[in-house]
PDB file of C-alpha atoms in Angstrom:
ATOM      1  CA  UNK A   1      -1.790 -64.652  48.443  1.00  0.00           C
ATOM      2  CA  UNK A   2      -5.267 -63.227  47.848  1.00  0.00           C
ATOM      3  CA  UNK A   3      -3.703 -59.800  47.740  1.00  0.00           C
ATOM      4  CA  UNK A   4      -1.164 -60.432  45.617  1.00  0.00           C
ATOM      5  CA  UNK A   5      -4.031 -62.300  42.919  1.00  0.00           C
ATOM      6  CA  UNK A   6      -6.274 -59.174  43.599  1.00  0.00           C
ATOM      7  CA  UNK A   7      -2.962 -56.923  42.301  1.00  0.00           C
ATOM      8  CA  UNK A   8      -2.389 -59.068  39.703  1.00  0.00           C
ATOM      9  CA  UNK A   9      -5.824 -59.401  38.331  1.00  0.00           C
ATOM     10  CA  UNK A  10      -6.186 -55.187  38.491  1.00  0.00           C
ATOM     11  CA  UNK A  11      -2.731 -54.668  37.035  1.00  0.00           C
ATOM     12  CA  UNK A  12      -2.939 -56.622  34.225  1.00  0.00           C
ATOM     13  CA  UNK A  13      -6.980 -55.382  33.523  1.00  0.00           C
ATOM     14  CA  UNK A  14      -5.811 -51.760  34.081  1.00  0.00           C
ATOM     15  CA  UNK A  15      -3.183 -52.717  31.319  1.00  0.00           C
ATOM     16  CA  UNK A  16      -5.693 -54.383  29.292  1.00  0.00           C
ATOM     17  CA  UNK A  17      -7.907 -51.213  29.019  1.00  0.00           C
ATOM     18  CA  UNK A  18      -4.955 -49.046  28.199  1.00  0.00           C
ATOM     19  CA  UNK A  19      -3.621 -51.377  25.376  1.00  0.00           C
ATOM     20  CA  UNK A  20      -7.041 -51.829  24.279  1.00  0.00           C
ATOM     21  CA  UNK A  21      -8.212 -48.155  24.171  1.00  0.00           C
ATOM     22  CA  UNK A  22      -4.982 -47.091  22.406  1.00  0.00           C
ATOM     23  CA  UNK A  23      -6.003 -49.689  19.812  1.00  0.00           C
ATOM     24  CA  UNK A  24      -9.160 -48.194  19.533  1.00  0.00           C
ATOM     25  CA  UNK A  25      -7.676 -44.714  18.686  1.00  0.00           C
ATOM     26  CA  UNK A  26      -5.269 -45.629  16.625  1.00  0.00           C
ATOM     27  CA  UNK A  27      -8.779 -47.477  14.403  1.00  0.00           C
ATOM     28  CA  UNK A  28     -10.209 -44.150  14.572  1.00  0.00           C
ATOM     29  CA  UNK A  29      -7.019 -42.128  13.529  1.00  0.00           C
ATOM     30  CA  UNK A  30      -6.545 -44.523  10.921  1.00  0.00           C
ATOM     31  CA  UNK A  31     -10.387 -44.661   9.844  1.00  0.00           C
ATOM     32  CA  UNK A  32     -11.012 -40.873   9.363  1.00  0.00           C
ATOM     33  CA  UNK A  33      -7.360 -39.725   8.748  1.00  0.00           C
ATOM     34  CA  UNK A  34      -7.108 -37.268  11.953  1.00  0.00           C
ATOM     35  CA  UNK A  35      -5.400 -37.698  15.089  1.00  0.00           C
ATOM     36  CA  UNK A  36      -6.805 -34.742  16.783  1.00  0.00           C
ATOM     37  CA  UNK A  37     -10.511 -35.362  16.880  1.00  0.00           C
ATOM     38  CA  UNK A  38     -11.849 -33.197  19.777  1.00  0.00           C
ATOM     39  CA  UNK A  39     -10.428 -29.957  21.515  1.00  0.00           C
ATOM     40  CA  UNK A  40      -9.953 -32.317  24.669  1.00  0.00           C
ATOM     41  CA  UNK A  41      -7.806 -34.815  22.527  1.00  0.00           C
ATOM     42  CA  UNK A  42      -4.668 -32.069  22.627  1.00  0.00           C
ATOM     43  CA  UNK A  43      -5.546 -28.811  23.750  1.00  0.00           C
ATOM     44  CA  UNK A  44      -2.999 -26.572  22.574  1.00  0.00           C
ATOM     45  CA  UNK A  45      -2.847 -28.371  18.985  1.00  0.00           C
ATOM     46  CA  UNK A  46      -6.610 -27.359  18.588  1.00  0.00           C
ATOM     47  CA  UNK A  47      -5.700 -23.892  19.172  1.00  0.00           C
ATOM     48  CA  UNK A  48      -3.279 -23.385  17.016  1.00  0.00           C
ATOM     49  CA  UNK A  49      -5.838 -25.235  14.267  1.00  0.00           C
ATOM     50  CA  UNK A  50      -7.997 -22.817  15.245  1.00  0.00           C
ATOM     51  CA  UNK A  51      -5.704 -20.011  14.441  1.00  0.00           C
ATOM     52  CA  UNK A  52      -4.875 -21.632  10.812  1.00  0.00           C
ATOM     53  CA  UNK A  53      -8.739 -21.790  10.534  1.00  0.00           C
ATOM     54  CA  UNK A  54      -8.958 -18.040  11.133  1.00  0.00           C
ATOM     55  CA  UNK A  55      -6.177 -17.148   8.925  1.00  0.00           C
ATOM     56  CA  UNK A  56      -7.468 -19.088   6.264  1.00  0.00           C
ATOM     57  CA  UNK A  57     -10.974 -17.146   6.579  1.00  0.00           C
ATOM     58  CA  UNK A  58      -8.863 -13.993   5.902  1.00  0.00           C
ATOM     59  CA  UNK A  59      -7.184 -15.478   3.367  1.00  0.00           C
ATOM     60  CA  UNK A  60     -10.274 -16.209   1.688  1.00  0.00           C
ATOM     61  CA  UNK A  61     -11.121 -12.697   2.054  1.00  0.00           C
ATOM     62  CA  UNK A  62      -8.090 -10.874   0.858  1.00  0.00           C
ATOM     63  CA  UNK A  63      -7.648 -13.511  -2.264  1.00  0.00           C
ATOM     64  CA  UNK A  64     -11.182 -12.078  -3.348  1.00  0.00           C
ATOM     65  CA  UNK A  65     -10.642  -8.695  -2.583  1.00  0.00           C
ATOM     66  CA  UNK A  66      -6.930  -8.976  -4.823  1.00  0.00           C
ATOM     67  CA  UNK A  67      -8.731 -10.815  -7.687  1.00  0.00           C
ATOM     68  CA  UNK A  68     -11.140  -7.833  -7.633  1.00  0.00           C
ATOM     69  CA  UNK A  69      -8.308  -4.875  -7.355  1.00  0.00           C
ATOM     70  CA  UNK A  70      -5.946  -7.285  -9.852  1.00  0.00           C
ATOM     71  CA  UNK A  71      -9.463  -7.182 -12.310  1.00  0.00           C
ATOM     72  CA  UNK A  72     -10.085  -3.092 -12.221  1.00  0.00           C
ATOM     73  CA  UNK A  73      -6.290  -2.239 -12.499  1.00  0.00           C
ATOM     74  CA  UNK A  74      -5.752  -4.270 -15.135  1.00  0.00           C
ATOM     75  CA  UNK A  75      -8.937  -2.240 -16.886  1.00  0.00           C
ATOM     76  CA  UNK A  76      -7.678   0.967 -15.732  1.00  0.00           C
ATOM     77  CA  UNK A  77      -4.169   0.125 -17.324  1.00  0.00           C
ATOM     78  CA  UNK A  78      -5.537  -0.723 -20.370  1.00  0.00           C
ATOM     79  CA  UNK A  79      -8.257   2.132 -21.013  1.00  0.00           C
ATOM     80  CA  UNK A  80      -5.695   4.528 -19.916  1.00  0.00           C
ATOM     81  CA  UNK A  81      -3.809   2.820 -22.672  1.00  0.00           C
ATOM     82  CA  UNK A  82      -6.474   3.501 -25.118  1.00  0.00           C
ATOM     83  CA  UNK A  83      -6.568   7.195 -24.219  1.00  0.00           C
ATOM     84  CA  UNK A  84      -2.702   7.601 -24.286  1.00  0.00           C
ATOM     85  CA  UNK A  85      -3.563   6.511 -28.050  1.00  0.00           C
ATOM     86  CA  UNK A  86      -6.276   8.484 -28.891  1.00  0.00           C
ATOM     87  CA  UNK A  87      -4.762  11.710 -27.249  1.00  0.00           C
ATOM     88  CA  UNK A  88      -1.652  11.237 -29.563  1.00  0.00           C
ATOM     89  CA  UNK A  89      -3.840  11.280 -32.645  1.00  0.00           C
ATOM     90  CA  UNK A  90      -5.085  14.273 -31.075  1.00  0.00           C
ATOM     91  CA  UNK A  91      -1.660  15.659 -31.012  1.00  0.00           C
ATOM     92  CA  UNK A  92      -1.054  14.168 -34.851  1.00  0.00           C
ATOM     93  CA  UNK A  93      -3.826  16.145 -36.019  1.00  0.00           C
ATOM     94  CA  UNK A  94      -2.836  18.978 -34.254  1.00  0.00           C
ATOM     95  CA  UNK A  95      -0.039  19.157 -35.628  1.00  0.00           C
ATOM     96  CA  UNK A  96      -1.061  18.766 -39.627  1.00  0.00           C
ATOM     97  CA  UNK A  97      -3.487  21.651 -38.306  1.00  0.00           C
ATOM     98  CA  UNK A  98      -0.184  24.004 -37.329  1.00  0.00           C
ATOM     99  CA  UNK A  99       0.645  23.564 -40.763  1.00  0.00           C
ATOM    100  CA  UNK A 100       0.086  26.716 -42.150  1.00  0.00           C
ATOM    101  CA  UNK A 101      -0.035  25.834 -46.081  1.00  0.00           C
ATOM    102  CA  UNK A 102      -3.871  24.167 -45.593  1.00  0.00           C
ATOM    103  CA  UNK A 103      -6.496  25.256 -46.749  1.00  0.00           C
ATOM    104  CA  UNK A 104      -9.990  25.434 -44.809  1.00  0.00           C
ATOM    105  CA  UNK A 105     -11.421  22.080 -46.057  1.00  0.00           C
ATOM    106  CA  UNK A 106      -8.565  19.953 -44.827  1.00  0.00           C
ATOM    107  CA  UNK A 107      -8.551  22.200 -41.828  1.00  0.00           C
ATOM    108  CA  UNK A 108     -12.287  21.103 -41.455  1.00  0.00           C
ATOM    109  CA  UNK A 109     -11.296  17.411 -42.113  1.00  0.00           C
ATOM    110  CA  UNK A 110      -9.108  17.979 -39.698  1.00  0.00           C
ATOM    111  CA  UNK A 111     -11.150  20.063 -36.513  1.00  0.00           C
ATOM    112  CA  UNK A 112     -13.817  16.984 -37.503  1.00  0.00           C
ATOM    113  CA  UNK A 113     -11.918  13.965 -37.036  1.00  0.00           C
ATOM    114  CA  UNK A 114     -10.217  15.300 -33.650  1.00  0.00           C
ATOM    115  CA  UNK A 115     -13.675  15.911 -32.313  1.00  0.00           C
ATOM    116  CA  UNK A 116     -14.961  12.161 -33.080  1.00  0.00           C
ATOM    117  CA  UNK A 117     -11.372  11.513 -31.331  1.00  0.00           C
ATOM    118  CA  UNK A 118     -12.141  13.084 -28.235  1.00  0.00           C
ATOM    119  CA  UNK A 119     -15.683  11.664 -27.849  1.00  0.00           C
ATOM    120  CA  UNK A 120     -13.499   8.399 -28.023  1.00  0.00           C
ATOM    121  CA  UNK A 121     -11.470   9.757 -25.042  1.00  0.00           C
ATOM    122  CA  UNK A 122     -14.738  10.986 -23.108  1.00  0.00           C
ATOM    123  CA  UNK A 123     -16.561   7.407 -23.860  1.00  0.00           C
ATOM    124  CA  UNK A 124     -13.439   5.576 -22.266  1.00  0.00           C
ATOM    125  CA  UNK A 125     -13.366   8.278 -19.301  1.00  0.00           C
ATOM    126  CA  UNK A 126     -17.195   7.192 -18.651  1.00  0.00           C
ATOM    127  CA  UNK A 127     -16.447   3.181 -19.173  1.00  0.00           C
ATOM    128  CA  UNK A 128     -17.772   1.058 -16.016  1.00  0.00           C
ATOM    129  CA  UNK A 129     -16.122  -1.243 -14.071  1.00  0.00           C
ATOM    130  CA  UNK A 130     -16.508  -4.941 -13.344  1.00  0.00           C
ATOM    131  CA  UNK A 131     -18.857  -4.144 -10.567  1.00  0.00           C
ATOM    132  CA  UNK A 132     -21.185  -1.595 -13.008  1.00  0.00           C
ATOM    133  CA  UNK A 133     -19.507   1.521 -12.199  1.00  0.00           C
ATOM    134  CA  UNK A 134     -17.862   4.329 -12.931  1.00  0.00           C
ATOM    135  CA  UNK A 135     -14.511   2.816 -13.429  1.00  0.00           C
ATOM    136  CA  UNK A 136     -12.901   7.021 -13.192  1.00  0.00           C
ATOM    137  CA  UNK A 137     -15.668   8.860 -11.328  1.00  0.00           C
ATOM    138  CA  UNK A 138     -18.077   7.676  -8.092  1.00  0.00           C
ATOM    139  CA  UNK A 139     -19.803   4.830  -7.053  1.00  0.00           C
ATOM    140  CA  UNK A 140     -23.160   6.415  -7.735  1.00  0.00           C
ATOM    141  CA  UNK A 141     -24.949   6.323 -11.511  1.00  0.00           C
ATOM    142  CA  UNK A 142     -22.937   9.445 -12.332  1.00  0.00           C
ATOM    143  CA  UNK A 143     -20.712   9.747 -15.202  1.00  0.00           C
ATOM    144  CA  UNK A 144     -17.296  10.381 -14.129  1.00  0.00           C
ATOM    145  CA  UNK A 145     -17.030  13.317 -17.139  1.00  0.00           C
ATOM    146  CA  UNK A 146     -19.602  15.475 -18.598  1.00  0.00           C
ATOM    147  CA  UNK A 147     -19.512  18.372 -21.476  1.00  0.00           C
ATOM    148  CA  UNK A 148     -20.802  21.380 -20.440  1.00  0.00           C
ATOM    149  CA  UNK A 149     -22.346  23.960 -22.218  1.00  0.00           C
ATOM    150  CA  UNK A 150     -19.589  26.860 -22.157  1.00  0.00           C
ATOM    151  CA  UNK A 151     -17.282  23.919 -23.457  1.00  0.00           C
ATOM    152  CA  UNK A 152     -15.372  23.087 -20.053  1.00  0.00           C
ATOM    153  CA  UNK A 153     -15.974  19.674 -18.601  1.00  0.00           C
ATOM    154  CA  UNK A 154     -17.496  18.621 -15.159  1.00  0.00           C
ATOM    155  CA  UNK A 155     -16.066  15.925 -13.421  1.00  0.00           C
ATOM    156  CA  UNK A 156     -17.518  13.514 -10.984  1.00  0.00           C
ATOM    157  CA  UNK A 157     -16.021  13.788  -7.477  1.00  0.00           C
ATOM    158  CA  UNK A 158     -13.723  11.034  -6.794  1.00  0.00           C
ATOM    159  CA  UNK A 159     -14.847   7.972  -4.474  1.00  0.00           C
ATOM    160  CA  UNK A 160     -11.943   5.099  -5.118  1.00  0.00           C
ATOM    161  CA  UNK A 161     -11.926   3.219  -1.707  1.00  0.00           C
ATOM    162  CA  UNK A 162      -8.973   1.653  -0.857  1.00  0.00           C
ATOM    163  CA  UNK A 163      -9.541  -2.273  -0.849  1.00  0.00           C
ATOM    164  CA  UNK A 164      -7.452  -4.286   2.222  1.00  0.00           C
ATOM    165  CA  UNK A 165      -5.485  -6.738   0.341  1.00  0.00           C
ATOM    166  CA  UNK A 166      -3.407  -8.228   3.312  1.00  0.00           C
ATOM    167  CA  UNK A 167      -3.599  -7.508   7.038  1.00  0.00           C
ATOM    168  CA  UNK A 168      -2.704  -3.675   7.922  1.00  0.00           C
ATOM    169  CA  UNK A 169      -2.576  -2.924   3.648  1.00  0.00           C
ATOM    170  CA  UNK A 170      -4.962  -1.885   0.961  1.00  0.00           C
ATOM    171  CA  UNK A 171      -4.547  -0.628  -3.015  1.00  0.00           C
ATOM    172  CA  UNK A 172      -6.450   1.724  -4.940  1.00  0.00           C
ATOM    173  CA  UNK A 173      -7.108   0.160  -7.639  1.00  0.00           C
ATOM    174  CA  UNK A 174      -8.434   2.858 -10.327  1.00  0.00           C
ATOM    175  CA  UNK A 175      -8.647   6.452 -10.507  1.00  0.00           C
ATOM    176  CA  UNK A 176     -10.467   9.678 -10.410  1.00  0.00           C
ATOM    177  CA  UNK A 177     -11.240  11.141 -14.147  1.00  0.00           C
ATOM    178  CA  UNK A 178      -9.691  14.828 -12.858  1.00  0.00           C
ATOM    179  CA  UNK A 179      -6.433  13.123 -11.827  1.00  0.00           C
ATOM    180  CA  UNK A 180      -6.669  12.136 -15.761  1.00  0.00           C
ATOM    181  CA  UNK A 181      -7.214  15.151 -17.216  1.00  0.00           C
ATOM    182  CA  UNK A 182      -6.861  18.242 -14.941  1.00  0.00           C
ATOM    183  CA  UNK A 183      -3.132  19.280 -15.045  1.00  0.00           C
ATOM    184  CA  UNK A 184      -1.151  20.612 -12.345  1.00  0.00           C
ATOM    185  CA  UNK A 185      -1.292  24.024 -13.707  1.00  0.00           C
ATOM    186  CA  UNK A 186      -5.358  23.679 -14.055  1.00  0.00           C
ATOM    187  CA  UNK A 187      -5.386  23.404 -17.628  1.00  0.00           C
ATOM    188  CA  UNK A 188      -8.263  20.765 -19.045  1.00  0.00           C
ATOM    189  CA  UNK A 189      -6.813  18.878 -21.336  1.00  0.00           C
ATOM    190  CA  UNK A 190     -10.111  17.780 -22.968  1.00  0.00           C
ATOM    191  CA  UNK A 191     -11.503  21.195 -22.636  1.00  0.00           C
ATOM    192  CA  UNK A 192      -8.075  21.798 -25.040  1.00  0.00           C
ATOM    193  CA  UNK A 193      -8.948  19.412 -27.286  1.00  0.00           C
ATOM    194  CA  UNK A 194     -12.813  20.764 -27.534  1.00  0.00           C
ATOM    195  CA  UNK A 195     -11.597  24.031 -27.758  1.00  0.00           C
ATOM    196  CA  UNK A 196      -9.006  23.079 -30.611  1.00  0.00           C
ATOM    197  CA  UNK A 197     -11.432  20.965 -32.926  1.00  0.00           C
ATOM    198  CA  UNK A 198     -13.840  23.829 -32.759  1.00  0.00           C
ATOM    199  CA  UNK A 199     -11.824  26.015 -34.103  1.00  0.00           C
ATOM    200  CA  UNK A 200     -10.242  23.333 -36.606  1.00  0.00           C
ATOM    201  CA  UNK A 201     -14.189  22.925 -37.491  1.00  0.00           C
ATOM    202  CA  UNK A 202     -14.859  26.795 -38.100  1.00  0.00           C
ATOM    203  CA  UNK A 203     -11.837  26.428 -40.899  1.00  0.00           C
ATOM    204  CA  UNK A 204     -10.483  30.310 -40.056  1.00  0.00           C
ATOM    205  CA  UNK A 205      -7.172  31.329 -40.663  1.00  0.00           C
ATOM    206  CA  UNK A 206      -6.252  31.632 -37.060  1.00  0.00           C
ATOM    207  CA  UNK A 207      -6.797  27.653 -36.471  1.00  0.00           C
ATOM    208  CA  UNK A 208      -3.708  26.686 -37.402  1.00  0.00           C
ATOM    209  CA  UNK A 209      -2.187  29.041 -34.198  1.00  0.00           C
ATOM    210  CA  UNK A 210      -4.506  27.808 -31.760  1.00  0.00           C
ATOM    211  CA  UNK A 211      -3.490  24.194 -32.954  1.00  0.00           C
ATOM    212  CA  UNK A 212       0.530  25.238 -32.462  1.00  0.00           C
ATOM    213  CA  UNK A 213      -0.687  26.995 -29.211  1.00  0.00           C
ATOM    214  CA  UNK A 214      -2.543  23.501 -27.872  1.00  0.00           C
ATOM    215  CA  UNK A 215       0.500  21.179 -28.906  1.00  0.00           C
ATOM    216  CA  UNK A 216       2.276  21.754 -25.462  1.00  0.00           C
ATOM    217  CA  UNK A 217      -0.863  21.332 -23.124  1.00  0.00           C
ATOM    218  CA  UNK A 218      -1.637  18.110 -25.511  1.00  0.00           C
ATOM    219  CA  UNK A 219       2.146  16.789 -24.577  1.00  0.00           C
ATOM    220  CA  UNK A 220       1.856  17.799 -21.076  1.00  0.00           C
ATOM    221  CA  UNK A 221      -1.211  15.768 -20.952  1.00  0.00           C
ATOM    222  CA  UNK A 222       0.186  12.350 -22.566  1.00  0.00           C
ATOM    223  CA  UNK A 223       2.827  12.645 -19.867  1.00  0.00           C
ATOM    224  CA  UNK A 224       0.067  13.236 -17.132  1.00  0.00           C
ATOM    225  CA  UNK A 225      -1.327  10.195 -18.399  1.00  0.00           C
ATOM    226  CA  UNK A 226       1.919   8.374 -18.749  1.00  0.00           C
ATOM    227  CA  UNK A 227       2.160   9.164 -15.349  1.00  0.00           C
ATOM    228  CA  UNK A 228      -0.819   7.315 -14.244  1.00  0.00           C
ATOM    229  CA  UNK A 229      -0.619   4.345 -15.844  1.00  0.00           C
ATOM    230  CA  UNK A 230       2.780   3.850 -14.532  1.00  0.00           C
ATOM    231  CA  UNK A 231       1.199   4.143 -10.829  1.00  0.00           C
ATOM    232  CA  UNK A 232      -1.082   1.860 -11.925  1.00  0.00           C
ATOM    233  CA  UNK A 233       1.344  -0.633 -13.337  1.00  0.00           C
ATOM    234  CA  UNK A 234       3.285  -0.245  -9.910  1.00  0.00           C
ATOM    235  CA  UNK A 235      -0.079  -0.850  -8.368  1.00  0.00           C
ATOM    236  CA  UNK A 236      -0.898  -4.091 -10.477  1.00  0.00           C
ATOM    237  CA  UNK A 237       2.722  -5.382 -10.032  1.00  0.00           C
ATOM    238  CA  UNK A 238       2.615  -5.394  -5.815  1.00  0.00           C
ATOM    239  CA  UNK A 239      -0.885  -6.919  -6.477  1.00  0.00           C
ATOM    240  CA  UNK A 240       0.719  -9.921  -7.950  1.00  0.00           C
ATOM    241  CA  UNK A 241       3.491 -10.004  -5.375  1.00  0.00           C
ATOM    242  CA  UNK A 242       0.742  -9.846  -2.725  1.00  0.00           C
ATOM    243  CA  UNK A 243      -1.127 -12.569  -4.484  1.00  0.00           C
ATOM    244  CA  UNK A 244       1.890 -14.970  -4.449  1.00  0.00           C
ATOM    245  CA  UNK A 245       2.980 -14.137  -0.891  1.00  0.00           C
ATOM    246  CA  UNK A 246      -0.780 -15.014   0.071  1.00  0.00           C
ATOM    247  CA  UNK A 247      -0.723 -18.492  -1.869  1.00  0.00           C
ATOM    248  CA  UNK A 248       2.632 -19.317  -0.545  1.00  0.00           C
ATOM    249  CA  UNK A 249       1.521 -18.299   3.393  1.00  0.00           C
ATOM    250  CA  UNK A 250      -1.742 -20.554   2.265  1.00  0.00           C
ATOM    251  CA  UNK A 251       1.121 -23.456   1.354  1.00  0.00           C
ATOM    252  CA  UNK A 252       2.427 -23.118   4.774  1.00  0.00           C
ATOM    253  CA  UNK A 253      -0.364 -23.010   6.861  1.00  0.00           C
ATOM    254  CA  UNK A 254      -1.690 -26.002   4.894  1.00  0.00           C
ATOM    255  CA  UNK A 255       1.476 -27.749   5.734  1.00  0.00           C
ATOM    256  CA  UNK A 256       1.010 -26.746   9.443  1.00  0.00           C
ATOM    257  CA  UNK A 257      -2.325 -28.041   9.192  1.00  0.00           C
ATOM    258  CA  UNK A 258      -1.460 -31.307   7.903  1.00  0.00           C
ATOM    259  CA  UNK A 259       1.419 -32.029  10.282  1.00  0.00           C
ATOM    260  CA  UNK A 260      -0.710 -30.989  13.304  1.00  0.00           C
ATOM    261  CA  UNK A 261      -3.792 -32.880  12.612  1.00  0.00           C
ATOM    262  CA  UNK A 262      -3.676 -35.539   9.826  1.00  0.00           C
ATOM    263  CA  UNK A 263      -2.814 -39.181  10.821  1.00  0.00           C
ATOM    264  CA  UNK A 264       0.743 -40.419  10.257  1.00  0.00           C
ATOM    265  CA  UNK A 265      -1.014 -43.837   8.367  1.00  0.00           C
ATOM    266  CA  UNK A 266       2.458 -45.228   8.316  1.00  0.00           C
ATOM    267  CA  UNK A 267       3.046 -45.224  11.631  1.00  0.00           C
ATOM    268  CA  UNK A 268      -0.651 -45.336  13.285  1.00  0.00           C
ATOM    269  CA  UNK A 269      -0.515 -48.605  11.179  1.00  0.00           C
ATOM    270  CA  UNK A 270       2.853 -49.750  12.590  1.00  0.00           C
ATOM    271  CA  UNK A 271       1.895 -49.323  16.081  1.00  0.00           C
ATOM    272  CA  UNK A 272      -2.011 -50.416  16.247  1.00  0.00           C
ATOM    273  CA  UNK A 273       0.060 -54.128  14.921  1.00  0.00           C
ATOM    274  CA  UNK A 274       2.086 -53.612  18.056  1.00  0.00           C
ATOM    275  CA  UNK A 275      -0.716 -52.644  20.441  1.00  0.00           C
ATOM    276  CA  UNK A 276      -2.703 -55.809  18.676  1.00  0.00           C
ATOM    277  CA  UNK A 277      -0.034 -58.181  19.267  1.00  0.00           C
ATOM    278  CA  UNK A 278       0.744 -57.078  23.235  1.00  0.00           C
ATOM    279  CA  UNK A 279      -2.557 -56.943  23.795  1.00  0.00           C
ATOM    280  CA  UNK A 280      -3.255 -60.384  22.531  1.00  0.00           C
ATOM    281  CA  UNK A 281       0.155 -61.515  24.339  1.00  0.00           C
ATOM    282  CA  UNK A 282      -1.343 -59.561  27.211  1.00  0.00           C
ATOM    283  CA  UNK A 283      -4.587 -61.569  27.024  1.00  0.00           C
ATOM    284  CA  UNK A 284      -2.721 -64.826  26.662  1.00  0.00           C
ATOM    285  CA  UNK A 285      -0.780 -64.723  29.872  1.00  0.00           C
ATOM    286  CA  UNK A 286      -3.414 -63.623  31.761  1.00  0.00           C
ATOM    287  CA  UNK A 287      -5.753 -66.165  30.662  1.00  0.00           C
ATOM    288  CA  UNK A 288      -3.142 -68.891  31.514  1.00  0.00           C
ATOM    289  CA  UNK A 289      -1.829 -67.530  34.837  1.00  0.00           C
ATOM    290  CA  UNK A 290      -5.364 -67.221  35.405  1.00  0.00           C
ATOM    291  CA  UNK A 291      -6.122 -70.661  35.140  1.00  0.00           C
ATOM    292  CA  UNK A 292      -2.952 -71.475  37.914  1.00  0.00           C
ATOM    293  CA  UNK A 293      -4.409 -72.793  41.186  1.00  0.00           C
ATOM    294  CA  UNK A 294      -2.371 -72.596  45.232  1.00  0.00           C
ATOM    295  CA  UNK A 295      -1.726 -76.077  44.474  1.00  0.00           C
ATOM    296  CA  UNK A 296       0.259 -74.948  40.809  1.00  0.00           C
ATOM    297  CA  UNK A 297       2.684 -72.931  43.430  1.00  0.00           C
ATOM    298  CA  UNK A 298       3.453 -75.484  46.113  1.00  0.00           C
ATOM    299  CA  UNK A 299       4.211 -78.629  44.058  1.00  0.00           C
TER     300      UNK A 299
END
């Protein structure tokens, strides 16, 4: 009999402790909303949080670089927008210059206005970007075009880094001003226009050639630059897609997250009642078998 009492008493005190430190986790699950609250509470769960942790670190990293490359496309789209304008004014004007009725005044008018046009084109080629650089030249203080003194333009050499927008990919996200304005054949296009207006300026009789003579280069360069800004717009466009794939894989992973680690209140709730009620059953029949004497069994 006294082993049989000792079994009884450890049985039901080992089930005690196990009904009563369930209860207590499920308080704590229930109390901070987390069912996994140390590495040693479910090993492999905590790695795999661990993973989403990491990924969402990158995440972080690649949403910020994409909000940078989305911000200096979308300037290089439009300024290359503004050019595409101003270069077809160029081409406007050089083509009332071809005419060869006018007289040297209006050619004049003509040389002047298309040489306040192309300072236009050589301000937007020197614009800086979000960050305080040359948005077409390096990232030093160096302007990305400069006039020089035979006429010809220098530009700056180009430094666009690729930025890493998702893991194993990166964008450029502008462009060099030569890619602009030097054409395949190695014609300038604003060395063109300089020498054009200068000879529009100088009112001679032999302008109006040299403007019917530049109108090819001039088209040859609003395709160049159509050209660009329709890599660029490519550019911007898998930008977006790569900023909706991220917040959709950030979705995900939060779901993850959630299901891994965050209490089921529902159920926690559901099952601390049970494990209050058996344990109080529990401590009910043990306090009244307790109480039973030999002389309770042999009557």
């Amino acid at each position: 009999m006294q082993v049989s009492t000792a079994t009884f008493y450890n049985d039901t005190a080992k089930r005690l402790g196990s009904l009563n430190a369930r209860a207590q986790t499920l308080q704590v699950e229930i109390s901070t909303g987390k069912k996994v609250l140390s590495p040693s509470d479910a090993p492999e769960v905590s790695q795999q949080l661990a993973e989403i942790a990491q990924k969402d670190t990158d995440s972080q990293a690649y949403a910020a670089n994409l909000k940078t490359a989305d911000s200096l496309l979308s300037q290089t789209d439009s300024t290359i927008k503004q050019m595409i304008a101003q270069v077809t004014r160029v081409k406007e004007l050089a083509l009332n210059g071809a005419n060869g009725t006018l007289g040297s005044n209006d050619l004049k008018t003509i040389g002047t206005e298309m040489a306040s046009t192309l300072e236009a084109i050589v301000g937007l080629a020197n614009v800086d970007n979000i960050r305080g650089e040359p948005l077409f030249g390096t990232t030093a203080s160096v302007k990305a075009v400069t006039l020089k003194q035979d006429g010809t333009y220098l530009y700056a050499p180009t430094n666009v880094s690729p930025i890493p927008i998702a893991a194993g990919q990166d964008v450029q996200a502008t462009e060099g001003a030569a890619r602009l304005f030097k054409l395949p054949d190695g014609t300038d296009l604003l060395a063109t226009i300089n020498t054009l207006a200068t000879a529009l300026q100088s009112g001679d009789a032999t302008a109006a050639a040299s403007a019917n003579s530049a109108l090819d280069t001039l088209q040859k360069g609003l395709d160049q630059l159509g050209d660009v800004q329709a890599s660029v717009g490519a550019r911007g466009a898998r930008v977006d897609l790569q900023q909706n794939l991220l917040q959709t894989a950030n979705t995900d992973r939060a779901d993850l997250r959630s299901k891994l680690e965050d209490t089921d209140m529902t159920q926690a709730i559901v099952e601390l009642q049970q494990m209050m009620s058996a344990l109080s059953a529990t401590q009910a029949s043990f306090s009244k078998l307790a109480q039973l004497s030999i002389f309770d069994y042999i009557r």
